[in-house]
């Protein structure tokens, strides 16, 4: 019974610590940048002149933070474009691209091929116009070789892979490599 006591203590500590760690992680993910929070807090000042002075000071601090790359500002369209550029990568769930209440991201993209080549094993690698590189991971042959300017539709498949239909041909299984 004594040999299992340290294990029981460790398990109990993990059970007690789990909610605390989850709460801390949630607070970190949902926290506003301090420079923005300071600006928002100016609203609570009742005296108009003091409130204006607060806003002026905090907007200046926020502008300085943005200019020094300490604060990044992005609109929804910019975030959507960034998510599209990362299509095919597995990323941790961060508030980097929104508050987490938005769509998970796209399930498929349509793009144009910039270049394509076959490896020694006869598998295709395609490079999209945005620089994304995709490599074939199955052995399926296609009738028409991929070429610059062809349209490719890439959609999520199972187990982290994707299906790519090049110029409307049957799908081949691919993965993102850069």
C-alpha angles and dihedrals in degrees: 000000000000093000091059095048095084089050092050091049091049092048092048091049091051091051091050094043097046097076091044092051092045091050091049091049091049091050091050092050094047098040118116118226108270093236090057094043089053090054092049091049089062087077091072093063109102101195107086096215093048091046091051091048089050092050092048092050095044095045088052090050091048092049090050091049091052092048090050092049091246091118126036121204122198136165125222093263092054091049091049090051091049092050089050091052090053094049108137097031124104108230132180116255103262133154087243092111101031143312097302093253092094125089116296089244134272121321091204142013134202117212144154124257116242096184141345137194140172123239123225088266090059095251122136128241117192129192117205125216090258091056097256110146120210126188127202113241101181131063099241116137121219128209100224119045115235113256140177113290096020116133118244126191113202121189136176117268130176132300095017097305131115138216119232124197110194115201091342095303124138115290126266124197114250142168132210111251104181 
